[in-house]
CSV table of N, CA and C in Angstrom, one decimal:
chain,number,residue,atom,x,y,z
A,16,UNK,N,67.6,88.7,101.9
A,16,UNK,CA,67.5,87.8,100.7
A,16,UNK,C,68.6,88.3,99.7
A,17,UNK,N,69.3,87.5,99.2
A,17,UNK,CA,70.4,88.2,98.4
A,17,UNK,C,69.6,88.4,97.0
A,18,UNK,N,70.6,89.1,95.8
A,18,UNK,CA,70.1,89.0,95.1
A,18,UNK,C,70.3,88.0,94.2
A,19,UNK,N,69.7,88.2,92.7
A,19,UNK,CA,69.8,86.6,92.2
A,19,UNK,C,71.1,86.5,91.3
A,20,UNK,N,72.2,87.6,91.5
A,20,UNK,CA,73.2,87.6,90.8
A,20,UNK,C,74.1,87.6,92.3
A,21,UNK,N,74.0,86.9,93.3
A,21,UNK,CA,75.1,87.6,94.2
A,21,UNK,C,75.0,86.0,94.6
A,22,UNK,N,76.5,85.6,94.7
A,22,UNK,CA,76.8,84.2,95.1
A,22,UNK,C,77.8,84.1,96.5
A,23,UNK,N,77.2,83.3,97.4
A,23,UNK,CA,78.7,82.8,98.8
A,23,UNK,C,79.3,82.0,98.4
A,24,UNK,N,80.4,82.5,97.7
A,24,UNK,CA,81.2,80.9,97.5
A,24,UNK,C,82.8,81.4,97.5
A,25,UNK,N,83.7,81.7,98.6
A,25,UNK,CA,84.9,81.8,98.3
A,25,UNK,C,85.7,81.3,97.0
A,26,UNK,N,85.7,79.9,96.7
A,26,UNK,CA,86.5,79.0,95.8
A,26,UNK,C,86.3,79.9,94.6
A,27,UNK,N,85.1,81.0,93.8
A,27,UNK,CA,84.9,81.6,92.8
A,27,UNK,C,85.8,82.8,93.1
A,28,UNK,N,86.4,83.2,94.6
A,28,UNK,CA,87.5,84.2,94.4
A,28,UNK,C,88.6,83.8,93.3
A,29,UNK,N,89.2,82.5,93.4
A,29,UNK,CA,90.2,82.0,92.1
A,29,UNK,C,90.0,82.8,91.2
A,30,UNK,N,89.1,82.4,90.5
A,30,UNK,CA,88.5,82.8,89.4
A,30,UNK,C,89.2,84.5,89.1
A,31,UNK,N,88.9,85.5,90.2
A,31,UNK,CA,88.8,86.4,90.4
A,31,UNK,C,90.0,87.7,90.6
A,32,UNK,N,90.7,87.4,91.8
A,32,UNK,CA,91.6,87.8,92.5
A,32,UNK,C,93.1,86.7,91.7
A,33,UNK,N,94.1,88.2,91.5
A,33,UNK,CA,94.9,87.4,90.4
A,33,UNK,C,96.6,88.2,91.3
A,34,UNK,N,97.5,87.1,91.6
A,34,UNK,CA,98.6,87.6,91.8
A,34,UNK,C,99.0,88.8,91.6
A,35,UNK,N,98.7,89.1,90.2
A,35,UNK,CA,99.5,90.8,89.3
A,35,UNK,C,99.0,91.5,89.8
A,36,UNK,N,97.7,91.2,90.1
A,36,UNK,CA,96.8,92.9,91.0
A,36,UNK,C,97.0,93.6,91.5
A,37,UNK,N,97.4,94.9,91.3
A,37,UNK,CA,98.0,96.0,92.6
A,37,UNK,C,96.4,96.8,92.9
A,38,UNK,N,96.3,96.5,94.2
A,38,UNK,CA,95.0,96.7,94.4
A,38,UNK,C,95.2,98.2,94.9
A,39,UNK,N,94.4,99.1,95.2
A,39,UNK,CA,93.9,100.8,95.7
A,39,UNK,C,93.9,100.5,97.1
A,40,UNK,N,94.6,100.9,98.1
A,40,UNK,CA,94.5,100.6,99.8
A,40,UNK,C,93.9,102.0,99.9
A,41,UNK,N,92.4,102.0,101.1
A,41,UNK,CA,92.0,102.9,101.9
A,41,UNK,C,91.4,102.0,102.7
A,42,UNK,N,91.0,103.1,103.3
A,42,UNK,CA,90.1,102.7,104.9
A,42,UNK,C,88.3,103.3,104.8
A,43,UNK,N,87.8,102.5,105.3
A,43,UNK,CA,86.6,102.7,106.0
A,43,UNK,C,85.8,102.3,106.7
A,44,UNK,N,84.7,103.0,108.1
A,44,UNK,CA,84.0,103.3,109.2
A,44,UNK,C,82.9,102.6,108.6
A,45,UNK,N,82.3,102.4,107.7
A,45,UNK,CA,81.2,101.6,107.1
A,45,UNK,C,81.2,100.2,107.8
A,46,UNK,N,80.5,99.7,108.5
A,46,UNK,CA,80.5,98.1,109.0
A,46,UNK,C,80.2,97.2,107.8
A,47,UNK,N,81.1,96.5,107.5
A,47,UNK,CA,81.3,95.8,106.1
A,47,UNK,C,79.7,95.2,106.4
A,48,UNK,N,79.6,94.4,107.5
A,48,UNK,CA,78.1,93.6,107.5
A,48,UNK,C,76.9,94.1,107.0
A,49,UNK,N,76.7,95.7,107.1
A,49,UNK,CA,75.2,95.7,106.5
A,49,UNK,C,75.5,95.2,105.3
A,50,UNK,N,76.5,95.0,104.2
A,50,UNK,CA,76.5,94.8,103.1
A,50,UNK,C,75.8,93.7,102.9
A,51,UNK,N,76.3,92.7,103.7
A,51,UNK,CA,75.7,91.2,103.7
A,51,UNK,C,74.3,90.4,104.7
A,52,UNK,N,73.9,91.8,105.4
A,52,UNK,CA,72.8,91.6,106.3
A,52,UNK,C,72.1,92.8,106.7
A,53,UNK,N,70.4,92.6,106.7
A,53,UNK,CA,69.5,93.3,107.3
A,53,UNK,C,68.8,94.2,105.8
A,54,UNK,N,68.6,95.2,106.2
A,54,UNK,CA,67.5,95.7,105.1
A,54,UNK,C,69.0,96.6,104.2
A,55,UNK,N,69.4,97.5,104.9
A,55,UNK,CA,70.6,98.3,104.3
A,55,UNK,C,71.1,96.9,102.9
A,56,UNK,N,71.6,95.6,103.2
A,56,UNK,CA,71.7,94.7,102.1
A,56,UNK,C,71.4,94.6,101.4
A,57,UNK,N,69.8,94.7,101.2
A,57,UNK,CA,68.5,94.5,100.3
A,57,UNK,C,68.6,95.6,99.3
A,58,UNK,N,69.0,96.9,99.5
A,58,UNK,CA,68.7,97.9,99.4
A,58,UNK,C,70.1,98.3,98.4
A,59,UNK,N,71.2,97.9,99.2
A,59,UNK,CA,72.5,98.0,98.3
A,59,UNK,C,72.6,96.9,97.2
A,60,UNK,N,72.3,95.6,97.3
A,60,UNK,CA,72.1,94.4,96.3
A,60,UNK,C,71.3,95.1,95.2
A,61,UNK,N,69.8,95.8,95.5
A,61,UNK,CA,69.4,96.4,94.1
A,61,UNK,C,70.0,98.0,93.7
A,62,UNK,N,70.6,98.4,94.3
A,62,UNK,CA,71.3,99.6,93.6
A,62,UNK,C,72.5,99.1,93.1
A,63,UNK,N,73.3,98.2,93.3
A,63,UNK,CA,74.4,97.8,92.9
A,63,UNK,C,74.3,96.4,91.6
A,64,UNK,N,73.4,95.3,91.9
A,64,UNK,CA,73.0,94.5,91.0
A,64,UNK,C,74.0,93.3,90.9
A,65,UNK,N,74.9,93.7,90.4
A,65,UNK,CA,75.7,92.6,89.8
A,65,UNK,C,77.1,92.5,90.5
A,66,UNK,N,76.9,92.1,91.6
A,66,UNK,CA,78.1,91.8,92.3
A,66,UNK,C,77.7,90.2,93.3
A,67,UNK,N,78.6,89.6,93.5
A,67,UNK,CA,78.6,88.9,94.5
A,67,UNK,C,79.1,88.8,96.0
A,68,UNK,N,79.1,88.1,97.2
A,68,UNK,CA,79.9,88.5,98.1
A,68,UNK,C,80.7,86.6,98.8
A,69,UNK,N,81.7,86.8,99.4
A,69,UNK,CA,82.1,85.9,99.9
A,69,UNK,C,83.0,86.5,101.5
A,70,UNK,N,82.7,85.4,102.6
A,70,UNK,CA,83.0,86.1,104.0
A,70,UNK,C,84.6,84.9,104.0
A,71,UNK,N,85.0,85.3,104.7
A,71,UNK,CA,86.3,84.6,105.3
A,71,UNK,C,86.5,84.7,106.6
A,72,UNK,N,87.0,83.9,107.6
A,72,UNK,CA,87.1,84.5,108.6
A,72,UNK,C,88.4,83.6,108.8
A,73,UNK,N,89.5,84.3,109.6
A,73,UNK,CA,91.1,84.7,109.8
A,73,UNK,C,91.8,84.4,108.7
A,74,UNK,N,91.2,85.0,107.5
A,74,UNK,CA,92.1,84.5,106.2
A,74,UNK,C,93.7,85.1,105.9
A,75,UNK,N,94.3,85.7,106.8
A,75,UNK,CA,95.6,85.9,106.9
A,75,UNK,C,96.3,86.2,108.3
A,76,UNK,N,97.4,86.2,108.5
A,76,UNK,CA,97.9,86.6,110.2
A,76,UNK,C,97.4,88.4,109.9
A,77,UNK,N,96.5,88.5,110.9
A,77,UNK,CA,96.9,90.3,111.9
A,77,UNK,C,94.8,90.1,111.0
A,78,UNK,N,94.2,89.3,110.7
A,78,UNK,CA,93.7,90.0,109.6
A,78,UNK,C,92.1,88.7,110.8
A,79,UNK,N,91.0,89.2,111.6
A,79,UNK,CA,90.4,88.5,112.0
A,79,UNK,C,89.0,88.3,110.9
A,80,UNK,N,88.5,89.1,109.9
A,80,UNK,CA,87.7,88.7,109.0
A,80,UNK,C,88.0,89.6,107.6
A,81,UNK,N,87.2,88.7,106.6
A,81,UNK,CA,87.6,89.5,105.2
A,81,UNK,C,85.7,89.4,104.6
A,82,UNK,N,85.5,90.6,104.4
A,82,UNK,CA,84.6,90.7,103.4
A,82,UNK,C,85.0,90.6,102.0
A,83,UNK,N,84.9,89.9,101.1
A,83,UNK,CA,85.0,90.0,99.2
A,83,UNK,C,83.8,90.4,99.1
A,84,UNK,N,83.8,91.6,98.0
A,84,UNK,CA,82.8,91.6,96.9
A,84,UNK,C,83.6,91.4,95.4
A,85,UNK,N,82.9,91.4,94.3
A,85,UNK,CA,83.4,91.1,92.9
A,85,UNK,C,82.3,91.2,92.2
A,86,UNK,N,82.6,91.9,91.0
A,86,UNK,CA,81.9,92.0,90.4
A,86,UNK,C,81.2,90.4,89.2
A,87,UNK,N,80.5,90.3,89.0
A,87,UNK,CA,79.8,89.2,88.3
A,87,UNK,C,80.6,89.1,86.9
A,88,UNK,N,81.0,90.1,86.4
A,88,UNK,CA,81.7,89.9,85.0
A,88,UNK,C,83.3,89.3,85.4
A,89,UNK,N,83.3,89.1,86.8
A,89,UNK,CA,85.0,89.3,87.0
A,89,UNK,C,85.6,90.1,86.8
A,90,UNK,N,85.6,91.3,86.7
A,90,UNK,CA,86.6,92.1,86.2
A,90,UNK,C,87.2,93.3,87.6
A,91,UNK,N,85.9,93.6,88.2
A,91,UNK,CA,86.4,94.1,89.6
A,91,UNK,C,86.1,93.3,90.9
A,92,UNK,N,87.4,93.6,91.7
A,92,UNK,CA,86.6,93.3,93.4
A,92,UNK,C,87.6,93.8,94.7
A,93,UNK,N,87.1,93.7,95.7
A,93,UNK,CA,87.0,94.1,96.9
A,93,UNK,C,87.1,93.1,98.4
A,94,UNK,N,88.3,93.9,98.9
A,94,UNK,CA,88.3,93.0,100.3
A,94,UNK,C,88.6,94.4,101.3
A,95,UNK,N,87.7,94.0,102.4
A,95,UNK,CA,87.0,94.6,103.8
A,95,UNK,C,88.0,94.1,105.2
A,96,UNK,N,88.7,94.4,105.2
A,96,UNK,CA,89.4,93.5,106.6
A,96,UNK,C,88.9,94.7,107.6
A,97,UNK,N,89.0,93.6,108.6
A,97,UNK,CA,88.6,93.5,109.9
A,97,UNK,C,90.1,92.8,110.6
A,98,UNK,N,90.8,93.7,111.8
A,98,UNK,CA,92.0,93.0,112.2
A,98,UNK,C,91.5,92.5,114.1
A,99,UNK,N,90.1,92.7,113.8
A,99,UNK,CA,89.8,91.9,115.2
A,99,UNK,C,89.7,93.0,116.9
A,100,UNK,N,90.3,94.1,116.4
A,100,UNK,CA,90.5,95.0,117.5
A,100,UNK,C,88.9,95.6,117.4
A,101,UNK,N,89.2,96.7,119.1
A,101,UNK,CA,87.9,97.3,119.1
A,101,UNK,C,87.3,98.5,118.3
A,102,UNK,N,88.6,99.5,117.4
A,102,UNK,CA,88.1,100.3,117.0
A,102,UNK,C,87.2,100.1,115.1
A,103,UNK,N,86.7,100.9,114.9
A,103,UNK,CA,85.6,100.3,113.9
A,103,UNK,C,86.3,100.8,112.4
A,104,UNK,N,87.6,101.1,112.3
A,104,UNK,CA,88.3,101.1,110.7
A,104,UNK,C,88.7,100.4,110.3
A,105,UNK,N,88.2,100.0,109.3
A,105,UNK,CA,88.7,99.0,108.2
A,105,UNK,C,89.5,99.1,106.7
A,106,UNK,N,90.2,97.7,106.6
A,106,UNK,CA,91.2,98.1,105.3
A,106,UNK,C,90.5,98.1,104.3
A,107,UNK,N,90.4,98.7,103.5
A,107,UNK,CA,89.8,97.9,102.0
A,107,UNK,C,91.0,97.9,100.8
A,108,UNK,N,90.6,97.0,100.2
A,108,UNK,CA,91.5,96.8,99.0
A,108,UNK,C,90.5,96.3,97.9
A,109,UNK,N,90.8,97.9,96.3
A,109,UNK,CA,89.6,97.5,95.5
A,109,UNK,C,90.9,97.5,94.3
A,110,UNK,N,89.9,96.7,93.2
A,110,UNK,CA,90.7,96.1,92.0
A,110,UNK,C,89.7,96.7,90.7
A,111,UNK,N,90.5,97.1,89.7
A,111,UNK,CA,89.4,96.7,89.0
A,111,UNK,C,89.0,97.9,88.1
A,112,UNK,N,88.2,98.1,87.3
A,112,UNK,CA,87.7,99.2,86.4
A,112,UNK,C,86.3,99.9,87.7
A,113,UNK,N,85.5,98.9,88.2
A,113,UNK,CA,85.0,99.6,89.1
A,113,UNK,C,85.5,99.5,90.4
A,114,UNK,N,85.0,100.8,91.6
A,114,UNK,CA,85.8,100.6,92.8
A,114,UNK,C,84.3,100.0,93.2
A,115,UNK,N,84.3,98.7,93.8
A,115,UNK,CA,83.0,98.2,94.3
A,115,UNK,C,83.0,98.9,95.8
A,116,UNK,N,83.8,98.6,96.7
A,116,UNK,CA,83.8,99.0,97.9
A,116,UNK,C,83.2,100.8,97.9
A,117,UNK,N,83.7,101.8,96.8
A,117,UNK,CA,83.2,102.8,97.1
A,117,UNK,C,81.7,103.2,96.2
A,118,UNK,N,81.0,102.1,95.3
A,118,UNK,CA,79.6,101.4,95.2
A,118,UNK,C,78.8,101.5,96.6
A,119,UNK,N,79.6,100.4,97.2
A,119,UNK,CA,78.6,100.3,98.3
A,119,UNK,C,78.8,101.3,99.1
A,120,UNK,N,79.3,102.0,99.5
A,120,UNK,CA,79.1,103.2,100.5
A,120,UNK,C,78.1,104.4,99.7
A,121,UNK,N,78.0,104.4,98.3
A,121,UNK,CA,77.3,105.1,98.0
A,121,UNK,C,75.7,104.7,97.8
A,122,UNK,N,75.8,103.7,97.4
A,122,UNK,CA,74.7,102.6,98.0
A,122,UNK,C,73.9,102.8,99.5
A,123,UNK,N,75.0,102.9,100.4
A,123,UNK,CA,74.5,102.7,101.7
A,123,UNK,C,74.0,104.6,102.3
A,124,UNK,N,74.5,105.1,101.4
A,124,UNK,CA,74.0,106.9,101.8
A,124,UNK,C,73.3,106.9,101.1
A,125,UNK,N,72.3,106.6,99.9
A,125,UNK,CA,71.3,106.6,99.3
A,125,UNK,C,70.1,105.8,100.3
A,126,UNK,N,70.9,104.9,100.5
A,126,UNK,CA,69.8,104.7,101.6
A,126,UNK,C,69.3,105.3,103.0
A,127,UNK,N,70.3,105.5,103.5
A,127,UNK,CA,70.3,106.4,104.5
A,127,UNK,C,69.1,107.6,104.1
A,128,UNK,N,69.8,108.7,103.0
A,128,UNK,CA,69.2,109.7,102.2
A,128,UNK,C,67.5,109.1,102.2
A,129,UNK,N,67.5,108.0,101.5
A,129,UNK,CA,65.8,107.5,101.4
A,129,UNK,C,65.4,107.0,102.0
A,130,UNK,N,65.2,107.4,103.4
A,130,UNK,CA,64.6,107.1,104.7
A,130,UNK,C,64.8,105.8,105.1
A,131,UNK,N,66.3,104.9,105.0
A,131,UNK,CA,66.3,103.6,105.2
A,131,UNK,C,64.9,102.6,104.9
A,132,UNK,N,64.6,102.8,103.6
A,132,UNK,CA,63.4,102.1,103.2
A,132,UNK,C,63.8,100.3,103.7
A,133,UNK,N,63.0,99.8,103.8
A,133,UNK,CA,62.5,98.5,103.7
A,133,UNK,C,62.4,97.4,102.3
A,134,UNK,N,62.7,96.4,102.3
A,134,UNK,CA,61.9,95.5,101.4
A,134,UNK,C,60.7,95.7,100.9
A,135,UNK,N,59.7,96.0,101.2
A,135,UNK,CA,58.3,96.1,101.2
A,135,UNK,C,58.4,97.6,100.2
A,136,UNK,N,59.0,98.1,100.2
A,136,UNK,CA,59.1,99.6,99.5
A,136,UNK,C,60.1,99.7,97.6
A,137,UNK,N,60.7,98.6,97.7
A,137,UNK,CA,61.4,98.4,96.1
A,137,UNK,C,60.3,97.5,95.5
A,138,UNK,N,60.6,97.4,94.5
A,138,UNK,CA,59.5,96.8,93.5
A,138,UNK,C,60.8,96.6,92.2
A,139,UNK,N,60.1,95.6,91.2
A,139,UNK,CA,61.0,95.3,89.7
A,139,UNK,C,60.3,95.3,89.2
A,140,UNK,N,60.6,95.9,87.4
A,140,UNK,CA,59.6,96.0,86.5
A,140,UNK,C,60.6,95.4,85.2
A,141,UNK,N,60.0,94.8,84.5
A,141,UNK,CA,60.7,94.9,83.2
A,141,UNK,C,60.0,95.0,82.1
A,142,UNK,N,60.8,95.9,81.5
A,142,UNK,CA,60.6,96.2,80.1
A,142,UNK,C,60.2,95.4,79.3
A,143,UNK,N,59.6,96.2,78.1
A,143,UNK,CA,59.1,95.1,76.8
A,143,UNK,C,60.1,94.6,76.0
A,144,UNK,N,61.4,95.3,76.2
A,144,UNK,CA,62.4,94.9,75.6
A,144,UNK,C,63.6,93.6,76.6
A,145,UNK,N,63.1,93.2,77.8
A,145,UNK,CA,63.5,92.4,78.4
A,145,UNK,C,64.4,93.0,79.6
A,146,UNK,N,64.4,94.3,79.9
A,146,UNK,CA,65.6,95.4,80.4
A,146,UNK,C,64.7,95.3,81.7
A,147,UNK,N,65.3,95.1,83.0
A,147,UNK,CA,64.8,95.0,84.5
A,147,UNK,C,65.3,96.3,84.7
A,148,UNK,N,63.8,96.9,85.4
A,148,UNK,CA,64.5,97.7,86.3
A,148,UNK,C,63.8,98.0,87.8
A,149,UNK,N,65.0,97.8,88.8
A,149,UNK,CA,64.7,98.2,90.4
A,149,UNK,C,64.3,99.9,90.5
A,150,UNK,N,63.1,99.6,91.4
A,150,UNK,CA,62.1,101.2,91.5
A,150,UNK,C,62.5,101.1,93.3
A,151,UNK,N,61.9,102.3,93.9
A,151,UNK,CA,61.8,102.3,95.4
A,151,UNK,C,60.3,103.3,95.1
A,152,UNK,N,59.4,102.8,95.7
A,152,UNK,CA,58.0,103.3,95.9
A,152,UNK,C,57.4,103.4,94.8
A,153,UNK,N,57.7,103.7,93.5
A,153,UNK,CA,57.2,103.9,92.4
A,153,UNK,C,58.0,103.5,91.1
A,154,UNK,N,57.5,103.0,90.1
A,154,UNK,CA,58.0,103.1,88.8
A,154,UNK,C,59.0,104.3,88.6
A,155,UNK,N,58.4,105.2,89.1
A,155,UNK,CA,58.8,106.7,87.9
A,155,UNK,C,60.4,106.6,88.9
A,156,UNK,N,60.7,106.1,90.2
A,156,UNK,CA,61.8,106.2,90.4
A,156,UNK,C,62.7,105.2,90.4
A,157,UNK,N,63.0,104.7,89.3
A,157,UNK,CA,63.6,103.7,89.0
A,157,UNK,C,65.3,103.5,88.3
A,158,UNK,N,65.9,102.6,88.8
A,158,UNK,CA,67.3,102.8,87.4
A,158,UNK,C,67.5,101.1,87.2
A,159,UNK,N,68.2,101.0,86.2
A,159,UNK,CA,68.2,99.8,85.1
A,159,UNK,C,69.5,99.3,86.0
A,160,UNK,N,68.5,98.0,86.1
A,160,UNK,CA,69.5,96.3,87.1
A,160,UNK,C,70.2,95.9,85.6
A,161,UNK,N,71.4,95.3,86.2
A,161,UNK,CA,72.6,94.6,84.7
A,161,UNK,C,71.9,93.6,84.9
């Protein structure tokens, strides 16, 4: 289930991704996909919050899939290539005041770290002041959703 700030919609890359950009090139072993599927998703979407995602597939020569993420304010985002071969390294390219791509890998070791919890194991609460915040098993372990 995505979250309720995370949109599929390539065409809002426009918006986003800007010719001037000199984006940060590294690599990573992370399968872009849990980002966008299974429980690890669930789990990254509430530790991270406010981002969206969009897939592409062959969106350049040498290049067989692109993961986007971006941040909801527009101000940061992230592409995951995939060049179609068998070994499992990927390009990334992050933009932005936040590095989203290195979000989600710390996202995805927290999870790991907390026993690859489940859906059934996060909970939301919000404040009296209107402030959401994502828990895992309890209240008292909680941090504040944007």
């Amino acid at each position: 289930m995505l979250m309720r700030t995370q949109r599929d919609d390539v065409d809002l890359l426009r918006e986003v991704v800007r010719d001037d950009h000199e984006a940060e090139v590294s690599e990573t072993v992370l399968p872009r996909r849990v980002v966008v599927h299974g429980e690890a998703a669930f789990a990254i979407g509430h530790r991270i919050g406010d981002i969206w995602h969009a897939w592409q597939e062959a969106p350049a020569e040498g290049v067989a899939d692109r993961l986007w993420i971006a941040s909801t304010d527009r101000s940061s985002w992230a592409a995951v290539d995939h060049d179609g071969g068998d070994e499992d390294v990927f390009t990334v390219r992050q933009y932005g005041p936040r590095r989203l791509w290195d979000e989600v890998e710390a996202a995805h070791t927290w999870w790991i770290t907390n026993g690859r919890p489940g859906p059934e194991r996060f909970g939301l609460s919000v404040t009296a002041e209107g402030h959401h915040q994502a828990w895992l098993d309890s209240p008292a372990n909680s941090w504040p959703m944007p």
